[in-house]
Short mmCIF file of C-alpha atoms in Angstrom, two decimals:
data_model
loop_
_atom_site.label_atom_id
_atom_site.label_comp_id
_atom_site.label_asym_id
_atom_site.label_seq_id
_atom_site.Cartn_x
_atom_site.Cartn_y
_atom_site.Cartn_z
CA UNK A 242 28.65 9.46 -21.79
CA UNK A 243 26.20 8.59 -24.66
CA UNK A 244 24.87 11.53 -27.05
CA UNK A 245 21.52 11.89 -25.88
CA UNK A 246 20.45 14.15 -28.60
CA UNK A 247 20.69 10.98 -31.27
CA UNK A 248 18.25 9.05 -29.19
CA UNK A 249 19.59 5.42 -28.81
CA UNK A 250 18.40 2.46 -25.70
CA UNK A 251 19.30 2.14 -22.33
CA UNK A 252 21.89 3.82 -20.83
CA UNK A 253 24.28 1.97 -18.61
CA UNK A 254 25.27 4.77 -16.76
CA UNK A 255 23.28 5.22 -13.61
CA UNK A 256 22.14 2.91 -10.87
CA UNK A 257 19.67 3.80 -7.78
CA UNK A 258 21.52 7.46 -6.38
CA UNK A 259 22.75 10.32 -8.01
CA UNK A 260 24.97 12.92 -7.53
CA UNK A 261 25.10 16.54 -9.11
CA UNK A 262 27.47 17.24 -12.12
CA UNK A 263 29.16 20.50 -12.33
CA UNK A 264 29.24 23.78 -10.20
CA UNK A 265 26.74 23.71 -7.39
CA UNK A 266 24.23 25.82 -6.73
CA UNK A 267 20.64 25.84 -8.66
CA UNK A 268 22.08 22.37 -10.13
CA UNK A 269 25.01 24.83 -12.28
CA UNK A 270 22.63 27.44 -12.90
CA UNK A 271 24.15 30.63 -13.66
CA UNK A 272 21.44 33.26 -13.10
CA UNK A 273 18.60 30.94 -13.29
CA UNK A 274 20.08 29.84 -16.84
CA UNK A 275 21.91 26.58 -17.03
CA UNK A 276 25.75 27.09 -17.79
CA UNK A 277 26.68 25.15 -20.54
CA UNK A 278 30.12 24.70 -18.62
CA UNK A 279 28.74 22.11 -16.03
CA UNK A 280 26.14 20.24 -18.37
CA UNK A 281 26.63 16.45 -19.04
CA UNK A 282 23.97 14.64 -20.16
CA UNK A 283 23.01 11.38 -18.83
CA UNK A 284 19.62 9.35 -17.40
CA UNK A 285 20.08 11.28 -14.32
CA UNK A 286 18.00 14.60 -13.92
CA UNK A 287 19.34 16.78 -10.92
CA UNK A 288 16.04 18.42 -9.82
CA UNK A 289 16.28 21.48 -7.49
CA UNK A 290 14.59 24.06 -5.30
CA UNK A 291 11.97 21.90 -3.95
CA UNK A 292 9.64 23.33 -1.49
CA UNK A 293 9.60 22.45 1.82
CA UNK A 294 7.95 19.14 2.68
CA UNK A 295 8.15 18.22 -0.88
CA UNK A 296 7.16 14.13 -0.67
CA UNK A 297 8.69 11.54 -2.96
CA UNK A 298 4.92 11.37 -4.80
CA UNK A 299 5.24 15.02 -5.56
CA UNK A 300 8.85 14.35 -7.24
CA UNK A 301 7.75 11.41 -9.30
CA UNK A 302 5.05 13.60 -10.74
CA UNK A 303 7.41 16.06 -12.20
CA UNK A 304 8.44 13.45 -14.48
CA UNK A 305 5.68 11.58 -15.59
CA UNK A 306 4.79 11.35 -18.74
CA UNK A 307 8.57 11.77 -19.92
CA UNK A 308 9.05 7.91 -19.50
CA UNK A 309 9.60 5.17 -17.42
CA UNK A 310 11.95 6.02 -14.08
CA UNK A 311 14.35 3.04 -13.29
CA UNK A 312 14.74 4.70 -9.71
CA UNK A 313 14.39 8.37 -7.80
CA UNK A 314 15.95 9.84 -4.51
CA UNK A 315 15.02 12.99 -2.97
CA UNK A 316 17.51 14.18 -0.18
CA UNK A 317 15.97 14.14 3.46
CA UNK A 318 16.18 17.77 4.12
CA UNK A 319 17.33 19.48 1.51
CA UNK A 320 15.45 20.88 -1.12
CA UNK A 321 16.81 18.65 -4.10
CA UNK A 322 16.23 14.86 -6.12
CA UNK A 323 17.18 13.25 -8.43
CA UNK A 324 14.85 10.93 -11.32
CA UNK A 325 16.76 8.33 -13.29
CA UNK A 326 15.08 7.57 -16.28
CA UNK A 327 15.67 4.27 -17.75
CA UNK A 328 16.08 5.91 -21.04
CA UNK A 329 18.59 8.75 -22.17
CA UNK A 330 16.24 9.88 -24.56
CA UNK A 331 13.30 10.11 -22.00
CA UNK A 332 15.53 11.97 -19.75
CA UNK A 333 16.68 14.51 -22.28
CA UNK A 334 13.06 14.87 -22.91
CA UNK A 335 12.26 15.76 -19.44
CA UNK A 336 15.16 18.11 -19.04
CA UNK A 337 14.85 20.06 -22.35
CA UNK A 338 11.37 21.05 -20.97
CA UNK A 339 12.55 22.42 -17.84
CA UNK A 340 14.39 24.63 -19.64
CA UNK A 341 11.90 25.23 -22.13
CA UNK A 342 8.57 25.33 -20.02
CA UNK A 343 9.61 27.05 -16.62
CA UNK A 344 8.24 23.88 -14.39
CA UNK A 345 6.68 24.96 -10.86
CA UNK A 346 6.07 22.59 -8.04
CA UNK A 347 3.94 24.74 -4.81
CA UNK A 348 4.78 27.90 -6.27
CA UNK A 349 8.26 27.09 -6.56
CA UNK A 350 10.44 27.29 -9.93
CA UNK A 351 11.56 24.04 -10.24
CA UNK A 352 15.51 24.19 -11.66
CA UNK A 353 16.38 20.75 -13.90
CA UNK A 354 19.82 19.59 -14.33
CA UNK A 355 22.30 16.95 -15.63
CA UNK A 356 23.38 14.68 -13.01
CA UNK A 357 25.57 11.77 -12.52
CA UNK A 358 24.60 8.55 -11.23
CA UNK A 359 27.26 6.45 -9.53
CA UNK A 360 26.81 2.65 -10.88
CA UNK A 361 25.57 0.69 -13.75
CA UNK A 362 21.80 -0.21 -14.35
CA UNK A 363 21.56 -3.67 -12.47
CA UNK A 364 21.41 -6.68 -15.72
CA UNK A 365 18.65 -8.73 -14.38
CA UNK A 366 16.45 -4.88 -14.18
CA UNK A 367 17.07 -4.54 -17.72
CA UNK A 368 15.74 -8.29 -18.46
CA UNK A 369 13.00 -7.76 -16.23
CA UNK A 370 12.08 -4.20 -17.98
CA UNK A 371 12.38 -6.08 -22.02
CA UNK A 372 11.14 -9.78 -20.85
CA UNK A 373 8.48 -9.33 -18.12
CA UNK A 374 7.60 -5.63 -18.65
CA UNK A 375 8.53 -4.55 -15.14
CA UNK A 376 8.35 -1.16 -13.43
CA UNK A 377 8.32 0.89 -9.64
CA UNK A 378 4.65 0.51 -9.69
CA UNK A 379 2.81 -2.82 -8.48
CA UNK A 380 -0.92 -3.70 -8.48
CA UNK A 381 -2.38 -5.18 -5.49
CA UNK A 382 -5.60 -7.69 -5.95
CA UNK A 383 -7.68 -9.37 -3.64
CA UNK A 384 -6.69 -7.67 -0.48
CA UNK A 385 -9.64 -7.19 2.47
CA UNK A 386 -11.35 -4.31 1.83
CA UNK A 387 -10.42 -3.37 5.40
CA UNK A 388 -7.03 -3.35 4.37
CA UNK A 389 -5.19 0.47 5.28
CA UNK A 390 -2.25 2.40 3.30
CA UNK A 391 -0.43 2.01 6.62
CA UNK A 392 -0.67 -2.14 6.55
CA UNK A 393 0.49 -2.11 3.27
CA UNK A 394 3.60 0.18 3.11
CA UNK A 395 4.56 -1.95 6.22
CA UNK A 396 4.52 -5.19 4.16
CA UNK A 397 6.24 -3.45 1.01
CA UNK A 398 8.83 -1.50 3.16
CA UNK A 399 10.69 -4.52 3.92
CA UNK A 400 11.79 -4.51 0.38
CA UNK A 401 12.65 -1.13 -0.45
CA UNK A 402 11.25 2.55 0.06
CA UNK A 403 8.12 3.49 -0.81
CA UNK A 404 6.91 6.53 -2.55
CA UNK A 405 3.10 6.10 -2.54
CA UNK A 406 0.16 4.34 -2.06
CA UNK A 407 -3.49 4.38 -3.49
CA UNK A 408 -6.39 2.05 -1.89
CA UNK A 409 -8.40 1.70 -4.54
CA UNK A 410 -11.95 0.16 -2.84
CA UNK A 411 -13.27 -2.63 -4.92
CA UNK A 412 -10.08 -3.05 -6.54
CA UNK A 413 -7.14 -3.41 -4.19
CA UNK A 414 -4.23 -1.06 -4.01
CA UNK A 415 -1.29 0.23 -6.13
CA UNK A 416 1.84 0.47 -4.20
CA UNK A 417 4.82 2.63 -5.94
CA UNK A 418 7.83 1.71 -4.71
CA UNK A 419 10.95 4.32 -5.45
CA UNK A 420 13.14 1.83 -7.79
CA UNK A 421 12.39 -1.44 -9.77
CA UNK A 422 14.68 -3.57 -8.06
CA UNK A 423 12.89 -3.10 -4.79
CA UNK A 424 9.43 -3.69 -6.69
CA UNK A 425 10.69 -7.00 -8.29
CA UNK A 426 11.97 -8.33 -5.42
CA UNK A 427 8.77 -7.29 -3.70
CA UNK A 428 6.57 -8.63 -6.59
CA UNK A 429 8.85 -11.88 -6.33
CA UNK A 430 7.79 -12.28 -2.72
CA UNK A 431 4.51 -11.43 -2.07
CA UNK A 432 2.28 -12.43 -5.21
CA UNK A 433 0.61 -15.29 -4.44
CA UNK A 434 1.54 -14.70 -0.39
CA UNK A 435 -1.61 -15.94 1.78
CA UNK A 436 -2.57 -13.47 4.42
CA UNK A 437 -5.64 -15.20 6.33
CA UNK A 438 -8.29 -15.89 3.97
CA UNK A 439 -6.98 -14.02 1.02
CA UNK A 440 -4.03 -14.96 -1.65
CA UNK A 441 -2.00 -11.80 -2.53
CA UNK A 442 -2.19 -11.09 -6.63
CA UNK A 443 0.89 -8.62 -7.09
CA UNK A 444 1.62 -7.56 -11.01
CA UNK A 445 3.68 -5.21 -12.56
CA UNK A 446 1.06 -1.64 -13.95
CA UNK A 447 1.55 1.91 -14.97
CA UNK A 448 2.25 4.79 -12.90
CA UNK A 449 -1.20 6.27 -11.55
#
């Protein structure tokens, strides 16, 4: 695995899942202390001790700001995720200030760990992310202004999970899908898709 403390590009190491290195537990914490025993760094951030209910939007924002996230899973009923950044240095970044900062999430201390994920970024993401700037999160122009959340994560399901969506009246919508792949292929489909009276505009933006 590449030294993330000497910075560097992409990683190759991780694709849409992600599984926990090491011994178990808080994510190998000893104590509430990582153990230095089970820590491997990678682009994959094990992130544990999620409260109850805790909704892929609420996961996501953990990591914002850190960098761009080529994908993120949160385990239906169980109170872990994972976030795999598309950089190693963005998710050493992220990790050194979980151990650093104490994050908290609903009252809950949020434990950050190393974690593996099983396959290789796919190429054509990669090209996407240098050559066309693409990302999880997709703008939505000239929709109806009648147009609900509900309508919309219908359309955009059929392409991937979604992990949000904001109606923004007067605007359209942004619709934040939980990997790129599923919002390129999405973005590939439906920009430019006619629905009644109106032309779908779907671009690649900035988490919100």
């Amino acid at each position: 695995v590449e030294d993330v403390g000497g910075g560097g590009g992409m990683m190759m190491g991780g694709g849409r899942g992600g599984g926990m290195m090491g011994g178990g537990g808080m994510g190998g914490m000893a104590g509430g202390k990582p153990d230095p025993r089970n820590l491997q760094a990678s682009r994959s951030v094990y992130v544990g001790n999620l409260p109850v209910g805790t909704t892929m939007e609420e996961i996501a924002s953990l990591g914002r700001g850190f960098g761009p996230l080529e994908s993120m899973r949160m385990m239906m009923g169980a109170s872990y995720g994972f976030l795999n950044f598309l950089r190693d240095e963005d998710a050493y970044a992220f990790w050194q200030s979980g151990q650093a900062q104490q994050p908290h999430l609903r009252g809950n201390r949020i434990f950050l760990n190393w974690a593996k994920a099983p396959g290789p970024v796919e190429p054509h993401v990669l090209r996407l992310v240098r050559e066309h700037g693409a990302s999880r999160h997709l703008a939505v122009r000239n929709i109806s202004d009648a147009t609900s959340a509900d309508q919309l994560g219908a359309l955009f399901r059929q392409f991937g999970e979604v992990e949000s969506i904001q109606i923004k009246p007067g605007e359209g919508a942004q619709v934040n899908l939980t990997n790129i792949a599923s919002a390129a292929a999405a973005k590939d489909q439906l920009d430019g898709l006619t629905m009644g009276q109106w032309k779908l505009v779907v671009a690649y933006t900035t988490p919100p």
